Short mmCIF file of C-alpha atoms in Angstrom, two decimals:
data_model
loop_
_atom_site.label_atom_id
_atom_site.label_comp_id
_atom_site.label_asym_id
_atom_site.label_seq_id
_atom_site.Cartn_x
_atom_site.Cartn_y
_atom_site.Cartn_z
CA UNK A 20 -15.97 34.72 -10.91
CA UNK A 21 -14.84 32.07 -8.46
CA UNK A 22 -11.69 33.98 -7.52
CA UNK A 23 -13.74 37.11 -6.79
CA UNK A 24 -15.77 34.98 -4.40
CA UNK A 25 -12.56 33.88 -2.67
CA UNK A 26 -11.52 37.53 -2.32
CA UNK A 27 -14.83 38.21 -0.57
CA UNK A 28 -14.19 35.34 1.83
CA UNK A 29 -10.74 36.73 2.56
CA UNK A 30 -12.01 40.22 3.25
CA UNK A 31 -14.75 38.85 5.53
CA UNK A 32 -12.25 36.81 7.55
CA UNK A 33 -13.86 33.45 6.72
CA UNK A 34 -10.61 32.38 5.07
CA UNK A 35 -7.50 33.26 7.03
CA UNK A 36 -4.66 35.14 5.32
CA UNK A 37 -2.28 32.21 5.81
CA UNK A 38 -4.63 30.04 3.71
CA UNK A 39 -4.75 32.56 0.88
CA UNK A 40 -2.12 30.84 -1.26
CA UNK A 41 -4.31 27.72 -1.46
CA UNK A 42 -6.95 29.70 -3.35
CA UNK A 43 -4.80 31.97 -5.52
CA UNK A 44 -4.89 31.39 -9.24
CA UNK A 45 -1.85 29.17 -9.98
CA UNK A 46 0.83 30.79 -12.10
CA UNK A 47 0.67 27.93 -14.61
CA UNK A 48 -3.02 28.29 -15.39
CA UNK A 49 -3.68 27.18 -18.96
CA UNK A 50 -6.08 28.68 -21.46
CA UNK A 51 -8.17 25.53 -21.12
CA UNK A 52 -8.51 26.17 -17.41
CA UNK A 53 -9.67 29.73 -18.03
CA UNK A 54 -12.21 28.52 -20.59
CA UNK A 55 -13.66 26.07 -18.07
CA UNK A 56 -13.74 28.72 -15.35
CA UNK A 57 -15.73 30.93 -17.71
CA UNK A 58 -18.19 28.08 -18.24
CA UNK A 59 -18.66 27.84 -14.48
CA UNK A 60 -19.38 31.55 -14.34
CA UNK A 61 -21.90 31.26 -17.17
CA UNK A 62 -23.61 28.25 -15.62
CA UNK A 63 -24.08 30.03 -12.31
CA UNK A 64 -25.40 33.10 -14.06
CA UNK A 65 -28.01 30.79 -15.60
CA UNK A 66 -28.87 29.35 -12.19
CA UNK A 67 -27.20 25.98 -12.86
CA UNK A 68 -24.97 24.55 -10.14
CA UNK A 69 -21.76 23.01 -11.61
CA UNK A 70 -21.43 20.77 -8.52
CA UNK A 71 -25.00 19.79 -7.60
CA UNK A 72 -25.99 17.93 -4.44
CA UNK A 73 -26.39 14.47 -6.04
CA UNK A 74 -28.00 12.36 -8.75
CA UNK A 75 -29.12 8.78 -8.10
CA UNK A 76 -27.64 5.92 -10.15
CA UNK A 77 -28.99 2.39 -10.32
CA UNK A 78 -26.18 0.47 -12.00
CA UNK A 79 -22.58 0.49 -13.24
CA UNK A 80 -21.00 0.27 -16.67
CA UNK A 81 -19.83 -3.31 -16.08
CA UNK A 82 -23.27 -4.41 -14.89
CA UNK A 83 -24.91 -2.93 -17.99
CA UNK A 84 -22.52 -4.79 -20.29
CA UNK A 85 -22.89 -8.07 -18.36
CA UNK A 86 -26.70 -7.88 -18.28
CA UNK A 87 -27.20 -6.98 -21.93
CA UNK A 88 -29.17 -9.44 -24.00
CA UNK A 89 -30.18 -8.71 -27.60
CA UNK A 90 -33.37 -10.75 -27.31
CA UNK A 91 -34.69 -8.81 -24.29
CA UNK A 92 -36.13 -5.33 -23.82
CA UNK A 93 -33.55 -3.08 -22.16
CA UNK A 94 -34.52 -1.51 -18.82
CA UNK A 95 -34.03 2.19 -18.21
CA UNK A 96 -30.60 2.66 -16.66
CA UNK A 97 -29.22 5.61 -14.69
CA UNK A 98 -25.42 5.71 -14.63
CA UNK A 99 -22.79 8.34 -13.91
CA UNK A 100 -19.09 8.61 -14.59
CA UNK A 101 -16.24 10.64 -15.95
CA UNK A 102 -16.32 11.64 -19.61
CA UNK A 103 -13.10 10.30 -21.14
CA UNK A 104 -13.74 11.08 -24.82
CA UNK A 105 -16.25 13.15 -26.81
CA UNK A 106 -17.00 12.70 -30.51
CA UNK A 107 -19.48 15.19 -31.98
CA UNK A 108 -21.20 14.48 -35.29
CA UNK A 109 -23.69 17.22 -36.06
CA UNK A 110 -26.86 16.36 -34.16
CA UNK A 111 -25.33 13.34 -32.44
CA UNK A 112 -22.44 12.67 -30.07
CA UNK A 113 -20.63 9.67 -28.65
CA UNK A 114 -19.05 9.64 -25.20
CA UNK A 115 -16.84 7.11 -23.43
CA UNK A 116 -18.02 7.14 -19.82
CA UNK A 117 -15.76 5.76 -17.06
CA UNK A 118 -16.95 4.69 -13.62
CA UNK A 119 -15.44 2.49 -10.94
CA UNK A 120 -16.07 -0.70 -12.94
CA UNK A 121 -14.82 0.34 -16.37
CA UNK A 122 -16.07 2.20 -19.44
CA UNK A 123 -19.19 2.20 -21.55
CA UNK A 124 -20.18 4.13 -24.66
CA UNK A 125 -23.04 6.64 -24.49
CA UNK A 126 -24.95 7.76 -27.60
CA UNK A 127 -26.49 11.24 -27.41
CA UNK A 128 -28.98 12.33 -30.07
CA UNK A 129 -30.55 15.77 -30.26
CA UNK A 130 -34.10 14.57 -30.91
CA UNK A 131 -33.92 12.13 -27.96
CA UNK A 132 -32.49 14.33 -25.21
CA UNK A 133 -34.11 17.48 -26.54
CA UNK A 134 -32.65 20.57 -28.12
CA UNK A 135 -31.98 22.31 -24.79
CA UNK A 136 -30.00 19.42 -23.24
CA UNK A 137 -28.11 18.75 -26.45
CA UNK A 138 -27.07 22.41 -26.67
CA UNK A 139 -26.08 22.26 -22.99
CA UNK A 140 -23.91 19.21 -23.73
CA UNK A 141 -22.21 20.90 -26.67
CA UNK A 142 -21.47 24.14 -24.81
CA UNK A 143 -20.68 23.05 -21.29
CA UNK A 144 -19.52 19.41 -21.14
CA UNK A 145 -15.77 18.81 -21.40
CA UNK A 146 -13.59 15.75 -21.13
CA UNK A 147 -13.06 15.02 -17.45
CA UNK A 148 -16.52 16.21 -16.38
CA UNK A 149 -18.60 13.79 -14.33
CA UNK A 150 -21.97 13.40 -16.03
CA UNK A 151 -25.18 11.48 -15.25
CA UNK A 152 -27.00 9.75 -18.10
CA UNK A 153 -30.31 7.93 -18.28
CA UNK A 154 -31.39 5.66 -21.11
CA UNK A 155 -31.84 2.20 -22.55
CA UNK A 156 -29.11 0.04 -24.05
CA UNK A 157 -28.54 -1.24 -27.58
CA UNK A 158 -25.72 -2.73 -29.60
CA UNK A 159 -24.20 -0.68 -32.44
CA UNK A 160 -23.44 -2.02 -35.91
CA UNK A 161 -19.83 -2.48 -34.78
CA UNK A 162 -21.00 -4.64 -31.87
CA UNK A 163 -20.44 -2.15 -29.02
CA UNK A 164 -22.93 -2.14 -26.17
CA UNK A 165 -24.08 1.47 -25.84
CA UNK A 166 -26.44 3.56 -23.72
CA UNK A 167 -28.91 5.57 -25.82
CA UNK A 168 -29.32 8.63 -23.59
CA UNK A 169 -32.70 10.27 -23.11
CA UNK A 170 -31.58 12.47 -20.19
CA UNK A 171 -28.25 13.92 -19.05
CA UNK A 172 -27.02 16.12 -16.21
CA UNK A 173 -23.68 17.59 -15.18
CA UNK A 174 -22.86 16.37 -11.65
CA UNK A 175 -19.29 17.64 -11.23
CA UNK A 176 -17.38 20.09 -13.41
CA UNK A 177 -13.73 19.30 -14.06
CA UNK A 178 -11.72 22.54 -14.18
CA UNK A 179 -8.41 20.99 -15.26
CA UNK A 180 -7.84 19.08 -18.51
CA UNK A 181 -6.98 15.42 -18.11
CA UNK A 182 -3.69 13.93 -19.34
CA UNK A 183 -3.51 13.26 -23.07
CA UNK A 184 -5.93 10.40 -23.72
CA UNK A 185 -3.86 8.23 -26.08
CA UNK A 186 -0.70 7.99 -23.97
CA UNK A 187 -2.13 8.30 -20.48
CA UNK A 188 -0.16 9.76 -17.62
CA UNK A 189 3.55 8.95 -17.89
CA UNK A 190 5.27 11.57 -15.73
CA UNK A 191 6.48 9.73 -12.61
CA UNK A 192 6.45 12.84 -10.43
CA UNK A 193 2.82 13.54 -11.30
CA UNK A 194 1.81 9.90 -10.88
CA UNK A 195 2.95 9.88 -7.24
CA UNK A 196 1.94 13.42 -6.28
CA UNK A 197 -1.41 13.38 -8.08
CA UNK A 198 -2.41 9.74 -7.79
CA UNK A 199 -6.00 10.58 -8.74
CA UNK A 200 -4.78 11.50 -12.26
CA UNK A 201 -2.88 8.22 -12.45
CA UNK A 202 -6.01 6.25 -11.49
CA UNK A 203 -8.18 8.16 -13.97
CA UNK A 204 -5.72 7.83 -16.86
CA UNK A 205 -3.92 4.52 -16.36
CA UNK A 206 -6.22 1.47 -16.07
CA UNK A 207 -3.27 -0.79 -15.24
CA UNK A 208 -2.50 1.31 -12.17
CA UNK A 209 -6.07 1.09 -10.92
CA UNK A 210 -6.03 -2.66 -11.53
CA UNK A 211 -2.85 -2.96 -9.45
CA UNK A 212 -4.51 -1.36 -6.45
CA UNK A 213 -7.64 -3.47 -6.89
CA UNK A 214 -5.38 -6.53 -6.77
CA UNK A 215 -3.79 -5.20 -3.60
CA UNK A 216 -7.25 -4.98 -2.07
CA UNK A 217 -7.93 -8.58 -3.10
CA UNK A 218 -4.65 -9.64 -1.49
CA UNK A 219 -5.70 -8.15 1.85
CA UNK A 220 -9.24 -9.55 1.61
CA UNK A 221 -7.92 -13.04 0.83
CA UNK A 222 -5.53 -12.78 3.74
CA UNK A 223 -8.41 -11.89 6.07
CA UNK A 224 -10.41 -14.83 4.71
CA UNK A 225 -7.54 -17.21 5.49
CA UNK A 226 -7.26 -15.85 9.03
CA UNK A 227 -11.03 -16.16 9.54
CA UNK A 228 -10.96 -19.74 8.30
CA UNK A 229 -8.27 -20.50 10.90
CA UNK A 230 -10.07 -18.93 13.89
CA UNK A 231 -7.97 -15.76 14.21
CA UNK A 232 -9.30 -12.60 15.83
CA UNK A 233 -8.52 -9.23 14.19
CA UNK A 234 -7.57 -6.45 16.62
CA UNK A 235 -6.21 -2.90 16.70
CA UNK A 236 -3.32 -1.82 18.91
CA UNK A 237 -1.79 1.63 19.57
CA UNK A 238 0.14 3.53 16.92
CA UNK A 239 1.56 5.99 19.47
CA UNK A 240 3.99 4.10 21.72
CA UNK A 241 5.67 5.33 24.92
CA UNK A 242 8.65 3.08 24.08
CA UNK A 243 9.48 1.97 20.52
CA UNK A 244 9.80 -1.77 20.19
CA UNK A 245 8.99 -4.92 18.27
CA UNK A 246 11.63 -4.49 15.56
CA UNK A 247 15.12 -3.13 14.99
CA UNK A 248 14.54 0.30 13.45
CA UNK A 249 14.84 4.03 14.10
CA UNK A 250 11.48 5.46 15.20
CA UNK A 251 9.71 8.71 14.40
CA UNK A 252 9.35 10.86 17.50
CA UNK A 253 6.45 13.14 18.33
CA UNK A 254 5.37 15.03 21.45
CA UNK A 255 2.13 14.93 23.42
CA UNK A 256 1.53 18.47 24.67
CA UNK A 257 -0.92 17.71 27.49
CA UNK A 258 1.10 14.82 28.90
CA UNK A 259 4.33 16.71 28.13
CA UNK A 260 6.16 13.59 27.01
CA UNK A 261 7.61 12.18 23.83
CA UNK A 262 5.81 9.38 22.02
CA UNK A 263 6.93 7.22 19.10
CA UNK A 264 5.08 6.15 15.98
CA UNK A 265 5.04 2.39 16.13
CA UNK A 266 7.71 0.48 14.29
CA UNK A 267 5.79 -2.77 14.91
CA UNK A 268 2.70 -3.87 16.90
CA UNK A 269 4.48 -7.00 18.17
CA UNK A 270 4.76 -6.31 21.88
CA UNK A 271 1.12 -5.24 22.19
CA UNK A 272 -0.14 -8.27 20.26
CA UNK A 273 1.82 -10.59 22.54
CA UNK A 274 0.28 -8.85 25.55
CA UNK A 275 -3.07 -9.94 24.07
CA UNK A 276 -1.87 -13.54 23.84
CA UNK A 277 -1.00 -13.29 27.55
CA UNK A 278 -4.59 -12.15 28.04
CA UNK A 279 -6.03 -15.19 26.26
CA UNK A 280 -6.29 -14.16 22.59
CA UNK A 281 -4.52 -17.30 21.39
CA UNK A 282 -4.86 -16.53 17.65
CA UNK A 283 -4.66 -12.84 16.90
CA UNK A 284 -3.67 -10.59 14.01
CA UNK A 285 -3.51 -6.94 13.03
CA UNK A 286 -3.21 -5.31 9.60
CA UNK A 287 -1.97 -1.76 9.91
CA UNK A 288 0.58 0.96 9.32
CA UNK A 289 4.07 0.91 10.73
CA UNK A 290 6.58 3.77 10.63
CA UNK A 291 10.35 3.55 10.41
CA UNK A 292 12.63 6.56 10.16
CA UNK A 293 14.67 5.21 7.29
CA UNK A 294 15.51 6.00 3.69
CA UNK A 295 13.25 5.78 0.68
CA UNK A 296 14.02 3.27 -2.07
CA UNK A 297 12.28 0.93 -4.48
CA UNK A 298 11.82 -1.49 -1.56
CA UNK A 299 11.38 0.89 1.39
CA UNK A 300 8.85 3.52 2.36
CA UNK A 301 8.96 5.10 5.84
CA UNK A 302 5.22 4.47 6.22
CA UNK A 303 4.21 0.95 5.25
CA UNK A 304 1.59 -1.75 5.86
CA UNK A 305 2.19 -5.04 7.60
CA UNK A 306 0.19 -7.90 8.97
CA UNK A 307 1.42 -9.38 12.24
CA UNK A 308 -0.13 -12.50 13.71
CA UNK A 309 0.43 -14.79 16.69
CA UNK A 310 -0.58 -18.36 17.47
CA UNK A 311 -0.28 -20.10 20.83
CA UNK A 312 0.92 -23.71 21.16
CA UNK A 313 2.66 -23.92 17.77
CA UNK A 314 6.24 -23.31 16.61
CA UNK A 315 8.05 -21.56 13.77
CA UNK A 316 8.03 -24.69 11.59
CA UNK A 317 4.22 -24.78 11.76
CA UNK A 318 4.21 -21.06 10.95
CA UNK A 319 6.36 -21.56 7.84
CA UNK A 320 3.82 -24.08 6.55
CA UNK A 321 0.92 -21.72 7.39
CA UNK A 322 2.48 -18.76 5.56
CA UNK A 323 3.42 -20.88 2.56
CA UNK A 324 -0.16 -22.10 2.20
CA UNK A 325 -1.53 -18.58 2.66
CA UNK A 326 0.71 -17.11 -0.03
CA UNK A 327 -0.12 -19.91 -2.45
CA UNK A 328 -3.82 -19.17 -1.86
CA UNK A 329 -3.27 -15.46 -2.52
CA UNK A 330 -1.27 -16.05 -5.71
CA UNK A 331 -3.94 -18.37 -7.07
CA UNK A 332 -6.79 -16.03 -6.09
CA UNK A 333 -5.25 -12.86 -7.54
CA UNK A 334 -3.41 -14.19 -10.60
CA UNK A 335 -5.19 -17.50 -11.30
CA UNK A 336 -1.75 -19.09 -11.41
CA UNK A 337 1.09 -20.24 -9.18
CA UNK A 338 3.56 -18.90 -11.75
CA UNK A 339 3.83 -15.18 -11.01
CA UNK A 340 5.89 -12.97 -13.37
CA UNK A 341 8.19 -10.51 -11.63
CA UNK A 342 10.47 -8.36 -13.76
CA UNK A 343 12.39 -10.71 -16.02
CA UNK A 344 11.83 -13.66 -13.66
CA UNK A 345 8.91 -15.93 -12.80
CA UNK A 346 8.31 -16.59 -9.10
CA UNK A 347 7.12 -20.16 -8.66
CA UNK A 348 4.60 -20.40 -5.84
CA UNK A 349 3.72 -23.94 -6.87
CA UNK A 350 6.85 -25.67 -5.61
CA UNK A 351 7.56 -26.20 -1.90
CA UNK A 352 9.40 -23.17 -0.53
CA UNK A 353 13.11 -23.83 0.00
CA UNK A 354 14.54 -23.85 3.55
CA UNK A 355 18.17 -22.95 4.12
CA UNK A 356 20.32 -22.33 7.20
CA UNK A 357 21.81 -18.82 7.24
CA UNK A 358 25.33 -20.16 7.63
CA UNK A 359 24.85 -22.49 4.65
CA UNK A 360 23.34 -19.65 2.61
CA UNK A 361 26.43 -17.49 3.21
CA UNK A 362 28.72 -20.37 2.27
CA UNK A 363 26.71 -21.14 -0.88
CA UNK A 364 26.20 -17.61 -2.20
CA UNK A 365 29.41 -15.93 -1.03
CA UNK A 366 31.71 -18.89 -1.68
CA UNK A 367 33.28 -19.15 1.77
CA UNK A 368 33.97 -22.07 4.09
CA UNK A 369 33.21 -22.90 7.72
CA UNK A 370 36.79 -21.93 8.50
CA UNK A 371 36.24 -18.50 6.92
CA UNK A 372 33.22 -18.01 9.20
CA UNK A 373 35.01 -19.12 12.36
CA UNK A 374 35.04 -16.34 15.00
CA UNK A 375 38.85 -16.12 14.63
CA UNK A 376 38.64 -15.51 10.88
CA UNK A 377 35.34 -13.79 10.20
CA UNK A 378 36.79 -10.24 10.41
CA UNK A 379 39.26 -11.12 7.67
CA UNK A 380 36.44 -12.65 5.61
CA UNK A 381 34.42 -9.44 5.88
CA UNK A 382 37.39 -7.37 4.73
CA UNK A 383 38.09 -9.73 1.83
CA UNK A 384 34.55 -9.07 0.63
CA UNK A 385 35.28 -5.34 0.58
CA UNK A 386 33.02 -4.65 3.56
CA UNK A 387 33.47 -2.94 6.90
CA UNK A 388 31.46 -3.95 9.96
CA UNK A 389 29.91 -0.82 11.49
CA UNK A 390 29.99 -1.64 15.22
CA UNK A 391 32.64 -2.47 17.80
CA UNK A 392 32.64 -5.45 20.18
CA UNK A 393 30.20 -7.43 18.03
CA UNK A 394 29.82 -11.19 18.15
CA UNK A 395 30.56 -13.64 15.37
CA UNK A 396 26.82 -14.18 15.03
CA UNK A 397 26.21 -10.50 14.37
CA UNK A 398 28.99 -10.52 11.78
CA UNK A 399 27.53 -13.61 10.07
CA UNK A 400 24.19 -11.81 9.85
CA UNK A 401 25.97 -8.78 8.39
CA UNK A 402 27.49 -10.91 5.63
CA UNK A 403 24.10 -12.44 4.92
CA UNK A 404 22.35 -9.07 4.65
CA UNK A 405 25.04 -7.52 2.49
CA UNK A 406 25.83 -10.39 0.14
CA UNK A 407 23.07 -12.99 0.14
CA UNK A 408 19.61 -11.42 0.51
CA UNK A 409 19.51 -9.89 -2.96
CA UNK A 410 20.34 -13.25 -4.55
CA UNK A 411 17.39 -15.17 -3.09
CA UNK A 412 14.97 -15.05 -6.03
CA UNK A 413 12.68 -18.04 -5.59
CA UNK A 414 10.68 -18.45 -2.34
CA UNK A 415 13.27 -19.33 0.31
CA UNK A 416 13.00 -19.59 4.08
CA UNK A 417 16.24 -18.68 5.88
CA UNK A 418 16.53 -20.27 9.33
CA UNK A 419 19.33 -20.54 11.88
CA UNK A 420 19.52 -16.86 12.84
CA UNK A 421 22.09 -15.93 15.48
CA UNK A 422 20.32 -15.29 18.77
CA UNK A 423 22.14 -11.92 19.15
CA UNK A 424 20.17 -10.48 16.23
CA UNK A 425 16.89 -11.97 17.45
CA UNK A 426 16.24 -10.23 20.79
CA UNK A 427 12.56 -11.23 20.97
CA UNK A 428 12.93 -14.83 19.75
CA UNK A 429 13.18 -18.03 21.73
CA UNK A 430 16.41 -20.00 21.47
CA UNK A 431 16.46 -23.15 19.36
CA UNK A 432 16.18 -26.13 21.80
CA UNK A 433 18.89 -28.00 19.86
CA UNK A 434 21.36 -25.10 19.64
CA UNK A 435 21.16 -22.21 22.11
CA UNK A 436 23.37 -20.01 19.89
CA UNK A 437 20.64 -19.67 17.27
CA UNK A 438 17.03 -18.53 17.43
CA UNK A 439 13.92 -20.52 16.52
CA UNK A 440 13.32 -18.04 13.72
CA UNK A 441 12.85 -17.71 9.96
CA UNK A 442 12.71 -15.03 7.31
CA UNK A 443 11.08 -15.55 3.92
CA UNK A 444 12.74 -14.09 0.81
CA UNK A 445 11.47 -13.74 -2.75
CA UNK A 446 12.89 -11.74 -5.65
CA UNK A 447 15.76 -10.59 -3.41
CA UNK A 448 13.39 -9.05 -0.84
CA UNK A 449 12.55 -10.00 2.71
CA UNK A 450 8.82 -10.72 2.70
CA UNK A 451 8.15 -12.25 6.11
CA UNK A 452 9.80 -12.66 9.49
CA UNK A 453 8.72 -15.04 12.23
CA UNK A 454 9.89 -16.91 15.29
CA UNK A 455 9.01 -18.72 18.47
CA UNK A 456 8.32 -15.89 20.89
CA UNK A 457 10.62 -15.49 23.84
CA UNK A 458 8.34 -16.09 26.83
CA UNK A 459 10.97 -16.37 29.55
CA UNK A 460 10.75 -12.99 31.31
CA UNK A 461 14.23 -13.36 32.82
CA UNK A 462 15.86 -14.10 29.46
CA UNK A 463 13.88 -11.29 27.84
CA UNK A 464 15.02 -8.79 30.49
CA UNK A 465 18.64 -9.86 29.97
CA UNK A 466 18.37 -9.45 26.19
CA UNK A 467 16.77 -6.02 26.57
CA UNK A 468 19.77 -5.04 28.68
CA UNK A 469 22.11 -6.29 25.94
CA UNK A 470 20.19 -4.17 23.42
CA UNK A 471 20.61 -1.11 25.64
CA UNK A 472 24.36 -1.67 25.62
CA UNK A 473 24.31 -1.97 21.82
CA UNK A 474 22.42 1.31 21.62
CA UNK A 475 25.06 2.95 23.83
CA UNK A 476 27.70 1.58 21.44
CA UNK A 477 26.08 3.40 18.52
CA UNK A 478 23.41 1.04 17.17
CA UNK A 479 20.47 3.44 16.68
CA UNK A 480 18.18 0.55 15.70
CA UNK A 481 18.71 -1.44 18.91
CA UNK A 482 15.72 -2.02 21.20
CA UNK A 483 14.87 -0.04 24.31
CA UNK A 484 14.32 -1.73 27.68
CA UNK A 485 10.56 -2.25 27.98
CA UNK A 486 9.81 -2.93 31.64
CA UNK A 487 6.04 -3.04 31.09
CA UNK A 488 6.40 -5.80 28.51
CA UNK A 489 8.64 -7.81 30.85
CA UNK A 490 5.90 -7.41 33.49
CA UNK A 491 3.37 -8.85 31.05
CA UNK A 492 5.64 -11.86 30.43
CA UNK A 493 5.86 -12.43 34.18
CA UNK A 494 2.13 -13.20 34.07
CA UNK A 495 2.73 -16.06 31.63
CA UNK A 496 2.91 -16.04 27.83
CA UNK A 497 2.07 -19.54 26.53
CA UNK A 498 4.39 -21.12 23.94
CA UNK A 499 3.68 -18.86 20.96
CA UNK A 500 4.87 -18.31 17.42
CA UNK A 501 4.45 -15.01 15.62
CA UNK A 502 5.14 -13.60 12.18
CA UNK A 503 4.89 -10.46 10.13
CA UNK A 504 4.38 -10.08 6.38
CA UNK A 505 5.01 -6.86 4.46
CA UNK A 506 1.83 -6.23 2.48
CA UNK A 507 3.44 -3.60 0.26
CA UNK A 508 6.20 -5.97 -0.83
CA UNK A 509 3.77 -8.84 -1.23
CA UNK A 510 1.68 -6.57 -3.46
CA UNK A 511 4.79 -5.76 -5.49
CA UNK A 512 5.42 -9.45 -6.11
CA UNK A 513 1.86 -10.43 -6.90
CA UNK A 514 1.32 -7.48 -9.28
CA UNK A 515 4.74 -7.60 -11.01
CA UNK A 516 5.73 -4.18 -9.73
CA UNK A 517 9.39 -3.37 -9.12
CA UNK A 518 8.92 -0.18 -7.07
CA UNK A 519 7.12 -0.01 -3.74
CA UNK A 520 5.83 3.45 -4.67
CA UNK A 521 3.64 1.86 -7.32
CA UNK A 522 1.70 -0.22 -4.79
CA UNK A 523 1.28 2.54 -2.18
CA UNK A 524 -1.44 4.97 -3.17
CA UNK A 525 0.32 7.95 -1.63
CA UNK A 526 4.02 7.15 -1.08
CA UNK A 527 6.29 9.34 1.01
CA UNK A 528 7.82 12.08 -1.15
CA UNK A 529 10.21 14.90 -0.51
CA UNK A 530 8.35 18.15 -0.03
CA UNK A 531 8.05 19.97 -3.32
CA UNK A 532 9.49 23.46 -3.02
CA UNK A 533 7.41 26.28 -4.42
CA UNK A 534 8.92 28.29 -7.25
#
């Protein structure tokens, strides 16, 4: 048997001892598994490979259904997929075959495929197996378009039974750890990830239509930067120095703008050493993009139009259900100053937010500010994060950010205490962040130094001093606006999904301890 073969590999040294546990028979092996293993043994004894090299296909299930015409002779199709159901009726059988485009029924008759192949099907084909069929198409009396098989071949044996067919896969732990079972068993899950793909494709189309260039920048950074977050640290053995998984590509993308890439974007993974929740995953996907010679107000319009295009493309509607709410992409997105948002949603006054009174206001709200020697602007931002964000359900741009919490943003020309910055919120989540980029190298150096002092005071998410980036700015960054959009959260909104784990194919999970 297979496990005897593994023992031979172990004894020969081809498989190392430390890898042995990967190949041991699991302690929870079911009778069904043993039955299928016996079939593999029997097949090989008969000279039949359970996992052959390949079989050519010339169509898909969806294409067959779309092309079918009752008044035309059916061509000979070759299609392959996973067997989802089997119904045997004496000398005939019906199979539901699932491929990447959907399902189609296959009709197998003993006198058409031949006695040998029909007996092979009866004895060796199980639900979950991947099987190749050839045949013409007809419509049954019940109106179902069906392949009438004249040939069949096993192309991949499934050794484990699939989840129960009528209820699909419901166990959350299994869904996340064995996503392949989720995709096989739950069509709505597969559809969600197909929609995510359409979101990204539509986004790329919008960028292409607006003359953006797509680039790739480093994931391993010598200095973490571009966002306020704790980084993951790794070590490069040859260089003998620590490196950081990027928390944002921002500083590298702006170096490219210095170099003349005036419209640039990157879609990629970022990594932040933070907790896991329904809205956070330590490894996540963002798009960041930068445009020279425009400002944050132009960028708000650009993002609004992009998101409207995506909603219409993916859902065929500007009214997008989300939980028990409907997010209205059709109306103009609201724009609200942060200070006014705190007053409106917390129920405080300008006097309550005055630097002399804001500490009392924080305490009255049952909160405690975590850092010493902070400014009133930082405390205003704290109130906003704690008490307002979760209440912003419909698309809302928040502007008027204190400059102290915007270390990479240009100051507003009308009020130097605030940054020329916005964040977009929907369904109580931050979806996008953007601002006029700080291109004054002297101001940027001073703000980096302030961030270093904040880090010394205990703020683990404060920025490092990046001398190389300051050097790039000294060569001249044109007036530039940049923004980032969280693709995972956008996918949650567009697909009516309330947990970020359901839009990430393989979310970060705590290591499962072996029994």
